Amino acid sequence: MSKKVLAAIDGGSQTAKVLDTVISFIEEFEHTPELTVLYVNRSIPFVDPAGFTEVDVETALDKEGSQVLSDARNHLNSKGADCHVKAVSGDPAEMILTEAKIHDYIVVGSRGLGVISEAVLGSVSHKIIQQAECPVIIAK
């Protein structure tokens, strides 16, 4: 049975590291695993006090996510790796953990927050490490 690997990306500076790490990781398998690249649009509450807006935040986020996933697919394809791509919206850690339930491994990046920043802001990768039911690889 083929293994399933989930690579979670956000389009930031860690994205290339996550993709390169996942390429190195899947090369170690005897049979090529099924690879899914997940992009999570963080839900951003937007209230327009005037009752109107000229910016469609949701559409802008969807467009950004599509571009990030397209770039990721192109990067992986250029390295000989095939993947499925998926975009979801919500809390990044929760969405990654939900998707990971049908995967055997998770690869995520680390923002490299300091101890104080992580304590105040929290860390997606830290939450995933603590709650995932499968092995987690942190790309640095």
PDB file of C-alpha atoms in Angstrom, residues 7 14 16 23 28-29 53 56 58 65 76 79 87 101-102 106 110 117 131 138:
ATOM      1  CA  ALA A   7       3.300  18.980   2.743  1.00  0.00           C
ATOM      2  CA  GLN A  14       9.664  28.474   4.434  1.00  0.00           C
ATOM      3  CA  ALA A  16      10.750  26.360  -0.727  1.00  0.00           C
ATOM      4  CA  ILE A  23      11.418  15.925  -2.298  1.00  0.00           C
ATOM      5  CA  GLU A  28      13.919   7.565   0.330  1.00  0.00           C
ATOM      6  CA  PHE A  29      10.785   5.482  -0.262  1.00  0.00           C
ATOM      7  CA  THR A  53     -15.810  47.664   0.861  1.00  0.00           C
ATOM      8  CA  ASP A  56     -12.910  41.501  -1.712  1.00  0.00           C
ATOM      9  CA  GLU A  58     -11.832  36.397   0.390  1.00  0.00           C
ATOM     10  CA  GLY A  65      -3.624  30.471  -2.524  1.00  0.00           C
ATOM     11  CA  LEU A  76       7.796  19.816  -7.557  1.00  0.00           C
ATOM     12  CA  LYS A  79      12.137  18.026  -9.675  1.00  0.00           C
ATOM     13  CA  ALA A  87      -6.566  24.773  -0.545  1.00  0.00           C
ATOM     14  CA  LYS A 101      -5.749  12.170   9.507  1.00  0.00           C
ATOM     15  CA  ILE A 102      -5.623  10.491   6.091  1.00  0.00           C
ATOM     16  CA  ILE A 106       3.412  15.619   7.604  1.00  0.00           C
ATOM     17  CA  SER A 110       9.198  26.461  11.007  1.00  0.00           C
ATOM     18  CA  SER A 117       7.351  35.217  20.385  1.00  0.00           C
ATOM     19  CA  GLN A 131      -1.267  16.823  18.335  1.00  0.00           C
ATOM     20  CA  ILE A 138       9.943  20.196  10.353  1.00  0.00           C
TER      21      ILE A 138
END
